[in-house]
Amino acid sequence: MKSQATMGRRFKPFRRTGREVLLLAGASLAVLAGAPAHAQVAQDERVYRQEALAHARSIEAAWRRLETFIIEESAGPTDWSGGSPPAATGWQAEWTLRGIEARYCENTLLVFLAPERLKGTGTDHRTVHAAPLAYGDGRDPALHWLENGRAEGGAGRASVALPACMSPLPSGRAALAGMVRDPFLHMSDRIARERREEDCGTGEHGDGRTYVREVTRAHNGRGDPVGDPMEGPWELSIDLCRHDYSHWEHYALECHWDAGPPHNRRMEGREVWRRLRTVTAAGESLGPPEFVSTSCWTGGALPPPPVPEISETDQEETKTEACAAGYTGSIGYRRTVTLRSTRFPWDAAPVTQTIYGDWTLARDDCVAEPEPDFRGPDHGDPGGDGPGGTAGSSGDSCGGPPPGSPVGDVCSADGSVGPGAGNGGGDGGGCFLTTAVAEWRGESDNGPTLTALRAFRDGYMMRTPERRALVTEYYAIAPAISAAIPVGHADWKWIAARIDAAVAAIAEGAGDEAFCIYVAMVRRLQERWMPAAGPASLHDGGRA
């Protein structure tokens, strides 16, 4: 007695019309045998699907194997119209047992299920045709459907027209068809260019000649060369050869000199010479010079050159210039002016020349202007309510500075001390008091105040040794004074007013007044703050 699974497969030919009814009948038999109906139906369906999918996969595997053989493994052109491909293709006996046949001709490969009735699934080729799409992993389309000599597609599979060389073919079969080009039947020509170089021939020179030609070679679909190549004619591509040659090169030599040692005649014109220039593969060469012609001529002996009549007269010119600023007197200069008269025998009148000599110093009467005497009886308050002063006293009067007192503007770029430092520290500038006030006001180092006082120092203060000595002395005591004045002290405001007065005097050209203002300010600050700062020497505040 057949099993229930076999009975289920027995009724598969009627699946397209009443498969559900038959499955219910099989389920009823399973219930009578004691098995649950739903379990028997599920098992029967799973077996049915597996068998249909196995047939479909065998068709596709056989088609892929034949495709690989044709494209990659065959040793020459191949085709077969019988049911079974040659053994060399790797055709498996399993495929023959399933009833799978294959055709290949005119670049078309067809694999199909030949039997009308299939093992395990009856005659239901439609199930095998749709099995990859219905029961597979969902990524493969359905197979072809062989009908009336055509491979009909559908559900993601394009139709394929089958050549007449495959006839006769059955209809109503699951199949797989496609174009597979036989690489041995499809040739293509590849053209390459060959290059050949030759040296120049005998009697030639240069870098040689280059020839090219085309070589055509047939290749099959796999890229393998087939047959002998066809070589085209050699054609000249580059010609760098030249025939050896020789030619004359002409050149001229001037022949001109005046009479005089070692010649006593005059000669003018030129000589023409030539030489043979030869160019070969060995290089270039020049032959010996050969005389061609001359246009030189000689005249008779020349008389000695005439002696010109020359007379000279010297005169003296003078001029006077004023002394530099700060000096009195004048400076005198003089130079020699020569009048030369020259006359050759052929001159109708003498030719006169004026020759000027260089100016030379004749006298220097410049004397430095005397320094004003600022030593007065007033050594009181320099400018009103300032340090140690009283209101109403003259702040712009200045007497002779006592020993060790600074004078003048001594601003430089070597270090400074200001109200922001408190302890005498600075920012690298040397105009200690002025820079401190400028920083207090927020002025830059190249502002108008420092610029004016630096110019005053470099001009007015450097004019005499006494002033230069006082500038040096200022650097010795100014740091101590600046360091001694506390931050925020009222004296900084007073110092700013004195400096503004000095700058105003400089702007008006009153250098002496500016000198007096600065002397009085520094002397008063020295008297007030130096005891607190301690004794200072000329080297205590030198420039860093």
C-alpha positions in Angstrom: 0.0 0.0 0.0 1.4 3.4 -1.0 2.1 6.0 1.6 0.0 9.0 2.1 2.8 11.3 0.7 2.9 9.2 -2.5 -0.8 9.4 -2.8 -0.6 13.2 -2.5 1.9 13.4 -5.4 -0.3 11.0 -7.4 -3.0 13.6 -7.7 -0.6 16.5 -8.5 -1.5 16.6 -12.3 -4.9 18.1 -11.2 -3.3 20.9 -9.2 -4.2 23.7 -11.6 -7.9 22.9 -11.3 -8.7 21.3 -8.0 -5.5 20.9 -6.0 -7.0 22.3 -2.8 -9.8 19.7 -3.0 -7.4 16.9 -3.5 -5.2 18.1 -0.6 -8.3 18.1 1.6 -9.0 14.6 0.5 -5.5 13.6 1.4 -5.9 15.3 4.7 -9.1 13.3 5.3 -7.2 10.1 4.7 -4.6 11.2 7.1 -7.3 11.8 9.8 -8.6 8.3 9.3 -5.1 7.0 9.8 -4.8 8.8 13.1 -2.5 11.8 12.0 -3.7 15.4 12.4 -5.1 16.8 9.1 -3.3 20.1 9.2 0.1 18.4 9.8 -0.3 16.1 6.8 -1.3 19.0 4.5 1.8 21.1 5.5 4.1 18.1 5.0 2.7 17.3 1.6 3.0 20.9 0.4 6.6 21.2 1.6 7.6 18.1 -0.3 5.8 19.2 -3.4 7.6 22.6 -3.4 11.0 21.1 -2.7 10.7 18.7 -5.6 9.5 21.5 -8.0 12.3 23.8 -6.9 14.9 21.0 -7.3 13.9 20.5 -10.9 14.1 24.3 -11.5 17.5 24.6 -9.9 18.9 21.6 -11.9 17.8 23.4 -15.1 19.6 26.6 -14.1 22.7 24.8 -12.9 23.0 22.9 -16.1 22.6 26.1 -18.2 25.3 27.9 -16.1 27.7 24.9 -16.5 27.3 24.9 -20.2 27.7 28.6 -20.4 31.0 28.4 -18.5 32.3 25.6 -20.8 31.5 27.5 -24.0 33.0 30.8 -22.9 36.0 29.7 -20.9 36.8 26.0 -21.3 36.1 24.9 -24.9 39.1 24.2 -27.1 37.4 25.3 -30.3 34.0 26.1 -31.8 31.3 23.9 -30.4 27.6 23.1 -30.9 25.3 20.2 -30.4 21.7 19.6 -31.4 21.2 16.2 -29.7 19.7 15.8 -26.3 22.9 15.4 -24.3 25.9 17.7 -24.6 29.4 16.2 -25.0 31.0 14.7 -21.9 33.8 17.4 -22.1 31.2 20.0 -21.0 30.9 18.4 -17.6 27.3 17.3 -18.1 26.2 15.4 -15.1 24.3 12.1 -15.1 21.8 13.5 -12.5 20.6 16.0 -15.1 20.0 13.2 -17.7 18.1 11.2 -15.1 15.8 14.1 -14.5 15.1 14.2 -18.2 17.0 17.5 -18.8 18.2 18.1 -22.4 20.3 20.9 -23.9 20.7 22.4 -27.4 23.4 24.9 -28.5 23.7 26.4 -32.0 23.9 29.8 -33.5 25.0 31.3 -30.2 21.9 30.3 -28.4 21.9 27.9 -25.4 18.7 26.1 -24.4 18.2 23.8 -21.4 14.7 22.2 -20.8 12.8 19.4 -19.2 12.1 16.9 -22.0 9.7 14.3 -20.4 6.1 15.1 -20.5 5.7 13.5 -17.0 8.3 14.5 -14.4 9.4 12.3 -11.5 7.8 13.2 -8.2 5.6 16.0 -9.6 3.7 14.3 -12.4 3.2 16.5 -15.5 3.1 19.9 -13.7 5.8 21.8 -15.7 4.1 25.0 -14.7 5.1 24.5 -11.1 8.7 24.0 -12.1 8.6 27.0 -14.3 7.5 29.3 -11.5 9.3 27.5 -8.6 12.4 29.9 -8.4 10.0 32.9 -8.0 7.4 31.2 -5.9 9.5 28.9 -3.6 13.0 30.3 -3.9 14.6 33.1 -1.9 12.7 35.7 -3.9 15.7 37.0 -5.8 15.5 34.8 -9.0 12.8 35.2 -11.7 10.8 32.3 -13.1 12.2 30.1 -15.8 11.3 30.3 -19.5 8.2 28.4 -20.9 8.9 26.4 -24.0 6.0 26.7 -26.4 5.9 26.4 -30.2 9.6 26.7 -30.7 9.9 29.9 -28.5 11.2 30.5 -25.0 8.6 32.7 -23.5 9.6 34.9 -20.6 7.7 36.5 -17.8 7.9 37.4 -14.1 11.3 39.1 -14.7 12.6 36.8 -17.5 12.8 38.2 -21.1 11.7 36.0 -24.0 14.3 34.4 -26.3 13.8 33.6 -30.0 15.2 30.1 -30.7 17.0 29.4 -34.0 15.7 26.8 -36.4 18.7 24.6 -35.9 17.2 23.5 -32.6 14.0 22.1 -34.1 12.0 20.0 -33.4 11.2 21.1 -29.8 8.4 20.1 -27.6 5.9 22.5 -26.1 4.7 23.0 -22.6 8.1 22.6 -20.9 10.0 24.4 -18.2 13.2 25.7 -19.8 16.0 28.3 -19.6 17.4 30.0 -22.8 19.9 32.7 -23.5 22.5 34.1 -25.9 26.0 32.7 -25.3 28.5 33.9 -27.9 31.0 31.2 -29.0 34.4 33.0 -28.5 35.9 30.9 -31.4 33.4 32.2 -33.9 33.7 35.9 -33.1 36.9 37.5 -34.2 38.1 41.1 -33.8 41.2 42.8 -35.3 43.7 44.5 -33.1 46.0 47.0 -34.7 49.4 47.7 -33.2 52.2 50.1 -34.4 55.7 48.9 -34.6 58.7 51.3 -34.6 62.1 50.9 -36.1 65.0 53.3 -36.0 67.9 53.4 -38.4 71.2 55.3 -38.4 72.0 57.7 -41.2 73.6 56.2 -44.3 77.0 56.8 -45.8 77.5 60.4 -46.8 74.9 61.6 -44.3 74.9 63.0 -40.8 72.2 63.5 -38.2 70.3 61.6 -35.5 68.9 58.9 -37.9 65.5 58.0 -39.3 62.4 56.5 -37.6 60.0 54.2 -39.5 56.6 52.9 -38.3 54.2 50.3 -39.6 50.8 48.8 -38.6 50.5 45.2 -37.6 46.9 43.7 -37.7 46.2 40.5 -35.7 42.9 38.7 -35.3 41.8 37.7 -31.8 38.9 35.5 -30.7 36.4 36.4 -28.1 38.7 35.3 -25.3 41.4 37.7 -26.5 43.7 34.9 -27.9 45.6 35.6 -31.1 44.4 33.6 -34.1 46.4 33.1 -37.3 49.4 35.0 -38.5 49.6 38.8 -38.1 49.3 41.0 -41.2 52.2 43.5 -41.4 51.8 46.7 -43.3 54.5 48.5 -45.1 57.2 50.5 -43.2 56.6 54.2 -43.5 59.1 57.0 -42.8 57.9 58.9 -39.7 60.9 61.1 -38.6 63.9 62.0 -40.8 66.8 63.7 -39.0 69.4 62.8 -41.6 71.2 65.4 -43.8 73.7 64.9 -46.5 77.2 65.8 -45.8 78.2 69.2 -47.3 80.9 71.7 -47.7 80.6 75.4 -48.4 82.7 78.5 -48.3 82.3 81.0 -45.4 83.5 84.5 -46.1 84.6 87.0 -43.5 86.2 90.5 -43.6 89.1 92.0 -41.7 89.4 95.7 -41.2 92.6 97.3 -42.2 92.7 100.8 -40.7 95.3 102.6 -38.8 96.6 106.2 -38.8 100.2 107.2 -39.4 102.3 107.1 -36.4 104.7 104.6 -34.7 105.2 102.0 -35.8 103.4 103.1 -39.1 104.3 106.1 -41.2 101.4 105.7 -43.6 97.6 105.7 -43.2 95.6 102.6 -44.3 91.9 102.2 -44.6 89.4 99.6 -46.0 89.1 95.9 -45.5 90.3 92.5 -46.6 88.0 89.6 -47.6 89.0 86.1 -46.7 87.2 82.7 -46.9 87.5 79.2 -45.5 85.8 75.9 -46.3 83.3 74.6 -43.7 82.6 70.9 -43.9 79.9 69.1 -42.0 79.9 65.3 -41.8 78.9 62.6 -39.3 82.3 63.1 -37.6 81.5 66.7 -36.9 82.4 70.1 -38.3 85.8 71.2 -39.6 87.1 74.5 -41.0 89.8 74.7 -43.7 92.7 77.1 -43.8 91.9 80.8 -44.6 92.3 81.9 -48.2 92.7 85.4 -49.3 89.9 86.7 -51.6 90.3 90.4 -52.1 91.1 93.7 -50.4 90.0 97.3 -50.5 92.8 98.5 -48.3 95.0 101.2 -49.8 98.0 103.1 -48.6 98.9 106.7 -49.2 102.2 108.5 -49.2 104.0 109.4 -46.1 102.0 111.9 -44.0 103.6 115.1 -42.7 104.0 115.3 -39.0 100.8 116.5 -37.2 100.5 120.2 -36.7 101.2 121.7 -33.3 98.3 123.8 -32.0 98.8 127.3 -30.5 97.6 127.0 -26.8 97.4 129.8 -24.3 95.8 129.6 -20.8 94.7 132.3 -18.3 93.8 131.5 -14.7 91.3 133.4 -12.7 90.0 133.0 -9.1 86.4 133.0 -8.0 85.2 133.2 -4.4 81.9 132.7 -2.6 80.7 133.1 1.0 78.2 130.9 3.0 76.5 131.4 6.3 77.4 129.2 9.3 75.1 126.5 10.5 72.4 127.2 13.0 73.8 128.0 16.5 76.9 129.5 15.1 77.9 133.1 14.1 80.3 134.2 11.3 80.7 132.9 7.8 82.6 130.4 5.6 84.6 131.4 2.5 85.3 129.2 -0.6 87.4 129.7 -3.7 88.2 128.0 -7.0 90.3 128.5 -10.1 88.8 129.2 -13.5 91.1 128.5 -16.5 90.4 130.1 -19.9 92.2 128.0 -22.5 92.6 129.2 -26.1 93.5 126.6 -28.8 94.2 127.3 -32.5 95.2 124.8 -35.2 96.6 126.0 -38.5 93.3 125.3 -40.2 91.2 127.3 -37.7 90.1 130.7 -38.7 89.8 131.8 -35.1 91.0 130.4 -31.8 88.7 128.0 -29.9 88.2 129.0 -26.3 87.4 126.7 -23.4 86.5 127.6 -19.8 87.7 125.0 -17.3 86.3 125.3 -13.7 88.2 123.9 -10.8 86.8 122.5 -7.5 85.7 124.7 -4.7 88.1 124.7 -1.8 87.8 126.0 1.8 89.5 129.4 2.1 88.4 130.4 5.6 86.0 129.4 8.4 85.0 132.1 10.8 82.1 130.2 12.4 81.9 130.5 16.2 79.3 128.8 18.4 76.8 131.2 19.8 77.3 131.9 23.6 75.0 130.0 25.9 72.4 132.1 27.8 73.0 132.5 31.5 70.1 130.9 33.3 71.5 131.3 36.8 69.2 133.7 38.5 68.4 134.5 42.0 65.1 132.6 41.8 65.5 129.0 42.9 62.0 128.8 44.2 58.8 127.0 43.1 59.0 126.1 39.4 55.6 126.9 38.3 53.1 127.4 41.1 51.5 124.7 43.2 54.1 122.1 42.4 56.5 120.1 44.6 58.0 122.3 47.3 56.7 125.5 45.6 54.3 128.2 46.4 51.6 129.7 44.3 52.7 132.7 42.2 56.4 131.8 41.9 57.9 131.7 38.5 58.1 128.2 37.2 59.8 129.1 34.0 62.8 130.9 35.5 66.0 128.8 35.8 69.4 129.5 37.1 72.5 127.6 36.6 72.0 124.0 37.6 73.7 122.9 40.7 76.3 120.1 40.4 74.5 116.9 39.5 71.3 118.7 38.2 69.9 117.4 34.9 68.9 119.8 32.1 67.2 119.6 28.8 65.0 116.9 27.2 66.8 113.6 27.5 64.2 111.3 25.9 65.5 108.3 24.1 64.4 104.7 23.4 66.3 103.0 26.2 64.0 102.6 29.2 61.4 104.6 31.2 59.8 104.9 34.6 56.3 106.2 35.0 53.4 106.5 37.4 52.2 103.1 36.4 55.4 101.5 37.6 55.6 102.9 41.2 58.8 101.1 41.9 60.8 102.7 39.1 60.3 99.9 36.6 59.8 101.0 33.0 58.9 99.6 29.6 62.3 99.9 27.9 62.3 103.6 26.9 64.9 106.1 28.4 62.8 109.3 28.5 61.9 108.5 32.1 59.7 111.4 33.1 58.3 112.2 29.7 57.5 108.6 28.8 55.9 108.1 32.1 53.5 111.0 31.5 52.8 109.9 27.9 51.9 106.4 29.2 49.8 107.9 31.9 47.8 109.8 29.3 47.7 106.8 26.9 49.9 108.3 24.2 52.0 106.0 22.0 55.8 106.0 22.0 55.8 107.9 18.7 53.3 110.4 19.8 53.7 114.2 19.5 55.2 114.8 23.0 58.0 112.2 22.8 58.7 113.0 19.2 59.1 116.8 19.9 61.4 116.2 23.0 63.5 113.7 21.2 64.1 116.1 18.4 65.0 118.8 21.0 67.5 116.4 22.6 69.1 115.4 19.3 69.4 119.0 18.1 69.6 121.6 20.8 71.0 119.4 23.6 73.7 117.8 21.5 75.1 121.1 20.2 77.7 121.6 23.0 79.7 119.3 25.1 78.2 120.8 28.3 74.6 119.9 27.2 75.6 116.4 26.2 77.2 115.9 29.6 74.0 117.0 31.3 72.0 114.6 29.1 74.2 111.8 30.3 73.8 112.9 33.9 70.0 112.9 33.5 70.1 109.1 32.8 71.9 108.7 36.1 69.2 110.3 38.3 65.9 110.2 36.4 65.1 106.6 37.2 65.5 107.2 40.9 63.3 110.2 40.8 60.6 108.4 38.8 60.7 105.4 41.1 60.5 107.6 44.2 57.2 109.4 43.1 54.3 107.2 44.3 51.7 106.0 41.8 48.8 108.5 41.6 50.7 111.3 43.3 49.7 114.8 42.4 53.3 115.6 41.2 52.6 113.6 38.1 50.0 116.1 37.0 52.4 118.9 37.7 55.1 117.2 35.7 52.7 116.8 32.8 51.9 120.6 32.8 55.7 121.4 32.8 56.3 119.1 29.9 53.4 120.6 27.9 54.9 124.0 28.5 58.3 122.9 27.2 56.8 121.2 24.1 54.8 124.4 23.4 58.0 126.5 23.6 59.8 124.0 21.2 56.9 124.4 18.8 57.3 128.2 18.8 61.1 127.9 18.2 61.9 129.1 21.7 64.6 126.5 22.5 66.1 128.5 25.3 62.7 128.8 27.0 62.1 125.1 26.7 65.5 124.4 28.2 64.8 126.7 31.1 61.4 125.0 31.8 62.8 121.5 31.8 65.8 122.5 34.0 63.6 124.1 36.6 61.3 121.1 36.6 64.0 118.4 37.0 65.9 120.5 39.6 62.8 120.9 41.8 62.0 117.2 41.5 65.6 116.4 42.5 65.4 118.6 45.6 62.0 117.1 46.6 62.4 113.4 45.8 66.1 112.6 45.6 66.5 112.3 49.4 63.8 109.6 49.3 65.5 107.9 46.3 69.0 108.0 47.8 72.2 109.3 46.3 72.7 108.6 42.6 75.8 108.6 40.5 76.4 109.0 36.8 76.2 105.2 36.4 73.1 104.4 38.5 70.6 104.9 35.7 72.6 104.1 32.6 70.8 102.8 29.6 70.0 99.1 29.5 
